[in-house]
Coordinates of C-alpha atoms in Angstrom, one line a residue:
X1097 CA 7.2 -30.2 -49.9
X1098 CA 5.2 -32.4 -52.0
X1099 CA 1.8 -30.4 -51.9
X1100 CA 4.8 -27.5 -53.2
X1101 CA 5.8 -29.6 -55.9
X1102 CA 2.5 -30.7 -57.4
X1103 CA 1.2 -27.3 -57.2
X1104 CA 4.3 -25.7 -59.2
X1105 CA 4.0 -28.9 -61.8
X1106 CA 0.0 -28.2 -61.7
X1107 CA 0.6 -24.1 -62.8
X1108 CA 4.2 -24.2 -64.3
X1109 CA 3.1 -21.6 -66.7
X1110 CA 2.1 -19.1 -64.0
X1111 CA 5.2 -20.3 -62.0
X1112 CA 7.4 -19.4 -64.7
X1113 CA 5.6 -16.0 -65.3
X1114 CA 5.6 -14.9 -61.2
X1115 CA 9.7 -15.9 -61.3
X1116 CA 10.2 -13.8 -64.3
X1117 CA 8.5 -10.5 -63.1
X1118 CA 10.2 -10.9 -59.6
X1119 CA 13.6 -11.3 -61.1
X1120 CA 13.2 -8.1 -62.5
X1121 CA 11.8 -6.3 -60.0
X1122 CA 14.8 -6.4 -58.4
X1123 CA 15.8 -3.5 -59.9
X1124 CA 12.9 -1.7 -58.5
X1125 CA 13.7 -1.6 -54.6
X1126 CA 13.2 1.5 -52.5
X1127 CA 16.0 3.6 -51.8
X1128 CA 16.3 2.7 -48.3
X1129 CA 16.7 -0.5 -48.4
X1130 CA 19.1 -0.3 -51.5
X1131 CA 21.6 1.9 -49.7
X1132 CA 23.1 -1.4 -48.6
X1133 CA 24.6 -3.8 -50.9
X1134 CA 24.4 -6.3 -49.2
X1135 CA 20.1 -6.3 -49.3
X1136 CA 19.8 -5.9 -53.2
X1137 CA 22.0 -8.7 -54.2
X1138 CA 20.1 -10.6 -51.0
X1139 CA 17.0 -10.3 -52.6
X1140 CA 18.3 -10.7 -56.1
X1141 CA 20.2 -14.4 -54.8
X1142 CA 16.6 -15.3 -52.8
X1143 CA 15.0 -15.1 -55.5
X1144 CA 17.4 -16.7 -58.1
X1145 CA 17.9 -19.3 -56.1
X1146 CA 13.9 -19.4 -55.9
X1147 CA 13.6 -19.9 -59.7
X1148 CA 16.3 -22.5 -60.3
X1149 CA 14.4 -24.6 -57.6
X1150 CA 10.8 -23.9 -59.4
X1151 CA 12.7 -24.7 -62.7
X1152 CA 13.7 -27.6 -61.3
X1153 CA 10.6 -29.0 -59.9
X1154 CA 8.9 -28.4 -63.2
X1155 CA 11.8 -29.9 -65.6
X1156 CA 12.0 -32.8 -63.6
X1157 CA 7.2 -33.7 -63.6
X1158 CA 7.7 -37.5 -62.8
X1159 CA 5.8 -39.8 -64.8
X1160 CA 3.6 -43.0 -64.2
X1161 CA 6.7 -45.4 -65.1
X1162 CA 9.7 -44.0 -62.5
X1163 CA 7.4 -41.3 -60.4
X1164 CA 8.4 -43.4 -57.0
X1165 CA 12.0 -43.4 -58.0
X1166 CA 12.1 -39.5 -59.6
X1167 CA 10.9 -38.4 -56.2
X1168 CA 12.9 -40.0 -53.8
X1169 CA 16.1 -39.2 -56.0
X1170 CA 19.2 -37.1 -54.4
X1171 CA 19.1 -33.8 -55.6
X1172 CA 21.8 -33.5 -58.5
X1173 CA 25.4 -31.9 -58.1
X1174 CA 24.5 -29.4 -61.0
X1175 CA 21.2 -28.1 -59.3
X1176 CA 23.5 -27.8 -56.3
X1177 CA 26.5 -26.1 -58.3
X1178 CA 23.7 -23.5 -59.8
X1179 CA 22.3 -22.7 -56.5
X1180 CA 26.1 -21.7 -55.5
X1181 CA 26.4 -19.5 -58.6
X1182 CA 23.4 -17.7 -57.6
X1183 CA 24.4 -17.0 -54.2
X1184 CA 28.1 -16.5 -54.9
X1185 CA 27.9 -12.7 -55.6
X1186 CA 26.2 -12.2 -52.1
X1187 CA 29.1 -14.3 -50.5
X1188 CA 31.4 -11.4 -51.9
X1189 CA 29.5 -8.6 -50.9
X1190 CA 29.1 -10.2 -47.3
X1191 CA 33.1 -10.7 -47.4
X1192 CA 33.6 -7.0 -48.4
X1193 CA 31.6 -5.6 -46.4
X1194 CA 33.4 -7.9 -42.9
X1195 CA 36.6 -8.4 -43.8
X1196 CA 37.2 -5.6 -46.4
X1197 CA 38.5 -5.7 -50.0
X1198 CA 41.7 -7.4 -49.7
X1199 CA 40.2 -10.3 -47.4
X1200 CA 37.2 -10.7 -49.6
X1201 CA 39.4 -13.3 -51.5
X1202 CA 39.6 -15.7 -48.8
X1203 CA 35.9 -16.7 -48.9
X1204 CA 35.5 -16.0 -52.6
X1205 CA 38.8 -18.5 -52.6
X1206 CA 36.7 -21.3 -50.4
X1207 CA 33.2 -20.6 -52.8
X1208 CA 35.4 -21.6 -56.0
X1209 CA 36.8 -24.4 -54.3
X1210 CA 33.6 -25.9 -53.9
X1211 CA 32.8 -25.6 -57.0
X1212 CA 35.7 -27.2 -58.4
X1213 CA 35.1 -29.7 -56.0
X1214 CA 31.8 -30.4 -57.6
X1215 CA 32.5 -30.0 -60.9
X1216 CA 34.8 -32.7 -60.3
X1217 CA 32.5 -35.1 -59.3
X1218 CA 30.3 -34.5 -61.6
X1219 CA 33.3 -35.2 -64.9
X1220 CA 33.9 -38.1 -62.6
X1221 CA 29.9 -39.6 -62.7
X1222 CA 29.0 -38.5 -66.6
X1223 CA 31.7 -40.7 -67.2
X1224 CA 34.6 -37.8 -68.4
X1225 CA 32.4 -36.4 -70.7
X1226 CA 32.4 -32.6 -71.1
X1227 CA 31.2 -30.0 -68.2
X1228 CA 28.6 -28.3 -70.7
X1229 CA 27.6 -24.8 -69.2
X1230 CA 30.3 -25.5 -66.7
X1231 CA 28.4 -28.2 -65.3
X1232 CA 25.2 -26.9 -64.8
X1233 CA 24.0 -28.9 -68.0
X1234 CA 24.1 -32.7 -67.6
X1235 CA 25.9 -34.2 -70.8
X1236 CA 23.8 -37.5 -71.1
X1237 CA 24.6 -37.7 -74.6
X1238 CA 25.8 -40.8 -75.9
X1239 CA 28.6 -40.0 -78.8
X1240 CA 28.5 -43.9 -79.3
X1241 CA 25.1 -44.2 -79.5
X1242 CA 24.7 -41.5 -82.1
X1243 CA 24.6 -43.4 -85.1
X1244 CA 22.9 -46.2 -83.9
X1245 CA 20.3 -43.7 -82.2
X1246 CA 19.7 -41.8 -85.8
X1247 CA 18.9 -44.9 -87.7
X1248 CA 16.6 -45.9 -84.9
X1249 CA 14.9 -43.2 -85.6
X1250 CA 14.7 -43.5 -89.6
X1251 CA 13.7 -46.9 -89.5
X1252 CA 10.2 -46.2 -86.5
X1253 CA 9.1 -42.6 -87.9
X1254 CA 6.9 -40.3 -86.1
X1255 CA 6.0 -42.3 -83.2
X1256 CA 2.2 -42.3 -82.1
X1257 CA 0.9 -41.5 -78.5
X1258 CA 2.6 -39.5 -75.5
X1259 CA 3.2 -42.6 -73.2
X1260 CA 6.9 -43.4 -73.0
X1261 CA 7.9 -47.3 -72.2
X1262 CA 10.0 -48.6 -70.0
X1263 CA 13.5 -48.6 -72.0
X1264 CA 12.9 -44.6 -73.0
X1265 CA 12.5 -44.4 -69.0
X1266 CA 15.7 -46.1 -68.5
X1267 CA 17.2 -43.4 -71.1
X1268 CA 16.1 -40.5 -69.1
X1269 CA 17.5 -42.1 -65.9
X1270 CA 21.1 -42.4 -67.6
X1271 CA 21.2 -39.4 -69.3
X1272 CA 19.6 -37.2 -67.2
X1273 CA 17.0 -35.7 -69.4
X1274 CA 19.3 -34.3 -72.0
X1275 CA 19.3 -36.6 -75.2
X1276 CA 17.6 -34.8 -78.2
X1277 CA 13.8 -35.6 -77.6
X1278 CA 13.4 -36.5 -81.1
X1279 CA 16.1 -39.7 -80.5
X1280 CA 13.9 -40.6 -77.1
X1281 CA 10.4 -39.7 -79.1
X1282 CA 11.4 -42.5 -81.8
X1283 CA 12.7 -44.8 -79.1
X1284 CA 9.3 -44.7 -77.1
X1285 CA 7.2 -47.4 -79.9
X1286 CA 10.2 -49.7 -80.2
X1287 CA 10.3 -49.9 -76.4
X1288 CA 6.7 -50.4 -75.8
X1289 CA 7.5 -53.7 -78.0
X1290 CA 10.4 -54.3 -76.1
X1291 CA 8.8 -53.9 -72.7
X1292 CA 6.1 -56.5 -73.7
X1293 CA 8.5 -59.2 -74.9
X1294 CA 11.1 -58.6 -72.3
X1295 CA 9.3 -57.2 -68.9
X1296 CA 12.4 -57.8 -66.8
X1297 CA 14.4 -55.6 -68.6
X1298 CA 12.9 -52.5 -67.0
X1299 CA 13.1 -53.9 -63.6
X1300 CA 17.2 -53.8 -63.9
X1301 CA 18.9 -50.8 -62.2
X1302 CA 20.7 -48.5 -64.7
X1303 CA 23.3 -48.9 -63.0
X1304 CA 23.8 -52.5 -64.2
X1305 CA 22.9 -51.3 -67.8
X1306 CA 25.6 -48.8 -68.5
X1307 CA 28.6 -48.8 -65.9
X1308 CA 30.9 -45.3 -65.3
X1309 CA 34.2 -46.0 -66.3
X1310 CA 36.8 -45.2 -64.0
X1311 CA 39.8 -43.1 -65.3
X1312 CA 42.5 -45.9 -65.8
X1313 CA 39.4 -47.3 -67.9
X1314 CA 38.2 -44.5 -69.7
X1315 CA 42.2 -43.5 -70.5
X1316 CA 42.9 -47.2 -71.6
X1317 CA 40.0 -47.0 -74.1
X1318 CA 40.7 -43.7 -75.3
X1319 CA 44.2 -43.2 -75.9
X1320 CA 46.3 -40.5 -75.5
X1321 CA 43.6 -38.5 -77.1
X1322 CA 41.4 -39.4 -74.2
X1323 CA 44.6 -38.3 -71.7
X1324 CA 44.7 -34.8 -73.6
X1325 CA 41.0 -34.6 -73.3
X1326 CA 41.2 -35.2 -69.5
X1327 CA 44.2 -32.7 -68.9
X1328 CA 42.1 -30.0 -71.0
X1329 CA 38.9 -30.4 -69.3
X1330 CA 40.6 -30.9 -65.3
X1331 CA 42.7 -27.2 -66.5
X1332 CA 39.4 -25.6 -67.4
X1333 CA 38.1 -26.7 -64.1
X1334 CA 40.5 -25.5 -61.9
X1335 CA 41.4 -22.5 -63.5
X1336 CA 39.1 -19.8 -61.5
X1337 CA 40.6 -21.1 -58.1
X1338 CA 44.0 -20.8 -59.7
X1339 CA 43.1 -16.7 -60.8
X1340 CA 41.6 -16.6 -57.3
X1341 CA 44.3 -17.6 -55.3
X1342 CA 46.6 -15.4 -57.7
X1343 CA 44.5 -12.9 -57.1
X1344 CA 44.4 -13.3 -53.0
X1345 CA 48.4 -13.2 -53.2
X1346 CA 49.3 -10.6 -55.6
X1347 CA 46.2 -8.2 -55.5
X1348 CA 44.0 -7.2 -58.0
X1349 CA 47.1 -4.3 -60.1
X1350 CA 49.2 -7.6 -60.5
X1351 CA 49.6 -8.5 -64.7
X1352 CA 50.3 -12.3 -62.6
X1353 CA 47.1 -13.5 -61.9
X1354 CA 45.7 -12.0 -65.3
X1355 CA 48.5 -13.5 -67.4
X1356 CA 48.2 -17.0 -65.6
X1357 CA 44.4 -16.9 -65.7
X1358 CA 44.6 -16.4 -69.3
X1359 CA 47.5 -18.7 -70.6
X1360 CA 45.6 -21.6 -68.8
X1361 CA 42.5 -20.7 -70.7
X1362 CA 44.4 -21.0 -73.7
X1363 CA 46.3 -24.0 -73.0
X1364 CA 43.3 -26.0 -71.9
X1365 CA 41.1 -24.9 -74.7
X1366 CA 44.2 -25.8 -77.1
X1367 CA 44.2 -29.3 -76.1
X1368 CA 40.5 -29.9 -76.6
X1369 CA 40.7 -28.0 -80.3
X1370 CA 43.7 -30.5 -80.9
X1371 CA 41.4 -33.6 -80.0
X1372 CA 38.6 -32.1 -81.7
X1373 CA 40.3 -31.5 -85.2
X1374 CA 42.0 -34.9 -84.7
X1375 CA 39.0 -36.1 -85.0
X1376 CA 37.6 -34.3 -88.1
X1377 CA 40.5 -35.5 -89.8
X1378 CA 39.9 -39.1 -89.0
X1379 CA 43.1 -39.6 -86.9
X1380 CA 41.3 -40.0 -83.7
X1381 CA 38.6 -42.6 -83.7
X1382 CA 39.0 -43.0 -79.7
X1383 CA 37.1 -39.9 -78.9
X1384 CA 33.9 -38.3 -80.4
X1385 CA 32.9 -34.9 -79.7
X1386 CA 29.1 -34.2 -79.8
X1387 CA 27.5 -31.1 -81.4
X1388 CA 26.5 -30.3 -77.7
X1389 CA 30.2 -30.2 -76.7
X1390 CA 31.9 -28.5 -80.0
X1391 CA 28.9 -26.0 -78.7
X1392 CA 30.9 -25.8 -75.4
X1393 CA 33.9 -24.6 -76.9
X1394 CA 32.5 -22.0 -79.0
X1395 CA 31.3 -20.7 -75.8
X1396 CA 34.6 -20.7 -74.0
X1397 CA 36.1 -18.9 -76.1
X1398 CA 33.7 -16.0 -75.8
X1399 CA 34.3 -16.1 -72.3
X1400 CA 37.9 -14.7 -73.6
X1401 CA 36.3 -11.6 -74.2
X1402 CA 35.9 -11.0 -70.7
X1403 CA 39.6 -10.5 -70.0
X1404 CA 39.1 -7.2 -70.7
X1405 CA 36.5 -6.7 -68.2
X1406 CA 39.6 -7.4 -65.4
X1407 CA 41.9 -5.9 -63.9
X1408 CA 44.7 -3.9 -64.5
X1409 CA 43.6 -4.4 -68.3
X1410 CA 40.6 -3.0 -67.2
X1411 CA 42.2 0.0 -65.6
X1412 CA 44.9 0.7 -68.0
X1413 CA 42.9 0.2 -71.4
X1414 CA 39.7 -0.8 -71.6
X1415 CA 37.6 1.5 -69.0
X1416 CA 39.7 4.4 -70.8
X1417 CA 38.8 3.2 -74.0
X1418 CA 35.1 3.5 -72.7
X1419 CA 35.1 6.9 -71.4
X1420 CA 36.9 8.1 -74.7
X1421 CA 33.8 6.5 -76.7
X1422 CA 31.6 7.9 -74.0
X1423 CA 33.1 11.7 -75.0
X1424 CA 32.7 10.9 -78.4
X1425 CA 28.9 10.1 -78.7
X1426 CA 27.8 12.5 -76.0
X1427 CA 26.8 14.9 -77.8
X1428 CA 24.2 12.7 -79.7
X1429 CA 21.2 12.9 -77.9
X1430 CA 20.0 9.9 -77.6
X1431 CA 23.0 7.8 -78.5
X1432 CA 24.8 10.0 -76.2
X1433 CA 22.2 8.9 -73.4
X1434 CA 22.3 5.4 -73.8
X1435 CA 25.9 4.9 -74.2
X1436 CA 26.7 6.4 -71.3
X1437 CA 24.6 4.3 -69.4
X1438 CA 25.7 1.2 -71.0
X1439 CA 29.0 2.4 -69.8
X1440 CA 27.8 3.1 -66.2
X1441 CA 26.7 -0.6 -66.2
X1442 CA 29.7 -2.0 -67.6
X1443 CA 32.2 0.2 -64.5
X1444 CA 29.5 -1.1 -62.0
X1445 CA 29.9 -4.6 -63.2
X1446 CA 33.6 -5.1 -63.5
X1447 CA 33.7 -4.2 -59.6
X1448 CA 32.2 -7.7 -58.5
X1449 CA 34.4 -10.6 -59.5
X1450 CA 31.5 -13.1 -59.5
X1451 CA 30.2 -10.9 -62.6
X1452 CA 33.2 -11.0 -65.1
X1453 CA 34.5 -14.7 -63.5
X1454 CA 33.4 -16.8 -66.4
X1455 CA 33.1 -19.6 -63.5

């Protein structure tokens, strides 16, 4: 495994290149082996799954400082919650194709689970800080530190020389890689002075330098802003199992699940607005919200717009709505061509949950 790791690190550029072209040569298999569904979207999860690994590998190069520790670290929840995503559309085709359409639910059911179970742990270790990308993107950003960070870097300029110290080392152990390398770039000449004056300070575990809070102690720092931001973020975490379960109880021509699916998008995303514009207005001093995260709910909403990609909206207005604009441009030539194959996509897709989730 290790000869697999320096030689991916070694020709990363290649790496990237090879993953790319096979990703999309899987829509370039023979006939007879795409009569099944379960063998495209196989292949297409293999080789997913293949290029998160690789991407992994090559994102996380150690370096001379921490390369012992880097490599014999556990592999991280949202590598593992990424590697479910890109298998989870083969789970449902396997469960359609055993236990039929209306069963499907029950393993599609335990996949989300899981992943609510992760995501969980994972708002619990960052410390209740936002799932950004649903947790497949570490928020290490330090909301706190912001300020402080910023001036660091106004007062050191453009740092000179690619060797990090020991403290910037310490930073990428906390934060997972994903403070703005311009912060960690200014960091790296203070802490080469730092290292020199005070050598033991590397030697300390992070986990003596910065300490998770638990939830009575992240609530009782926050406020009641902190409660509401814990109460949006746990709703937009458990809100596919909830459409799921909805949807293994009432079946997919049920308004239910859709309605319940949606109203807990809203309510949980209403919550974090709440907190958020508290804070512009300077009545919540508790709870800072990072670019990255007001990122995150810009991004949740568009995930709204696939509502209409479910059922029975789907059904009733939307795929109508498509055909009628399909009628319409037909006769274009080449408008009429591509729309209707944008169309054919878009019916294909809406018949695999894992496609139009949002999870």
């Amino acid at each position: 495994m290790e000869v697999y790791k320096r030689w991916i690190r070694r020709n990363k550029d290649f790496v990237r290149q090879l993953d790319s072209i096979a990703n999309n040569l899987t829509w370039f298999l023979p006939d007879e082996f795409a009569e099944s569904e379960i063998g495209p979207e196989a292949v297409s999860s293999l080789v997913g799954m293949i290029s998160t690994v690789n991407e992994y590998i090559i994102e996380t190069s150690p370096t001379e400082v921490h390369t012992r520790c880097a490599e014999s670290s556990f592999i991280p929840l949202s590598l593992c919650l990424t590697l479910l995503k890109d298998l989870e559309t083969s789970i449902e085709v396997v469960a359609e194709q055993i236990y039929g359409e209306k069963n499907k639910w029950n393993l599609i059911a335990i996949t989300e689970a899981v992943k609510v179970c992760i995501r969980l742990v994972i708002f619990r270790k960052t410390g209740y800080k936002m799932l950004l990308e649903g947790g497949e993107t570490e928020n290490g950003e330090n909301d706190s530190d912001s300020f402080s960070l910023q001036k660091t870097k106004r007062q050191l300029g453009k740092p000179t020389g690619n060797e990090e110290s020991g403290i910037t080392k310490t930073l990428h152990a906390q934060n997972s890689g994903n403070l703005e390398d311009r912060a960690i770039s200014a960091l790296s000449s203070f802490g080469k002075k730092a290292t020199m004056q005070h050598p033991q300070a590397i030697m300390e575990p992070p986990s003596k330098l910065a300490e998770r809070p638990n939830l009575w102690t992240f609530l009782s720092e926050k406020g009641v802003p902190g409660g509401f931001f814990v109460t949006g973020e746990i709703l937009f975490i458990i809100r596919p199992l909830v459409y799921v379960l909805l949807m293994r109880k009432y079946g997919t021509r049920s308004w239910f699940p859709w309605c319940v699916s949606l109203a807990v998008d809203l309510i949980g995303n209403s919550i974090l607005s709440v907190t958020l514009m508290s804070q512009h207005s300077g009545k919540n001093q508790q709870l800072q919200f990072s670019d990255s995260e007001k990122d995150e709910l810009k991004r949740r909403r568009m995930l709204w717009a696939l509502y209409l990609m479910r059922d029975p909206l789907f059904t009733k207005y939307t795929r109508q709505k498509l055909e009628s604009t399909q009628r319409l441009v037909q006769p274009i030539p080449i408008l009429g061509f591509v729309a209707e194959k944008i169309i054919e996509i878009l019916i294909g897709v809406q018949t695999r949950y894992t496609y139009i989730s949002g999870s």
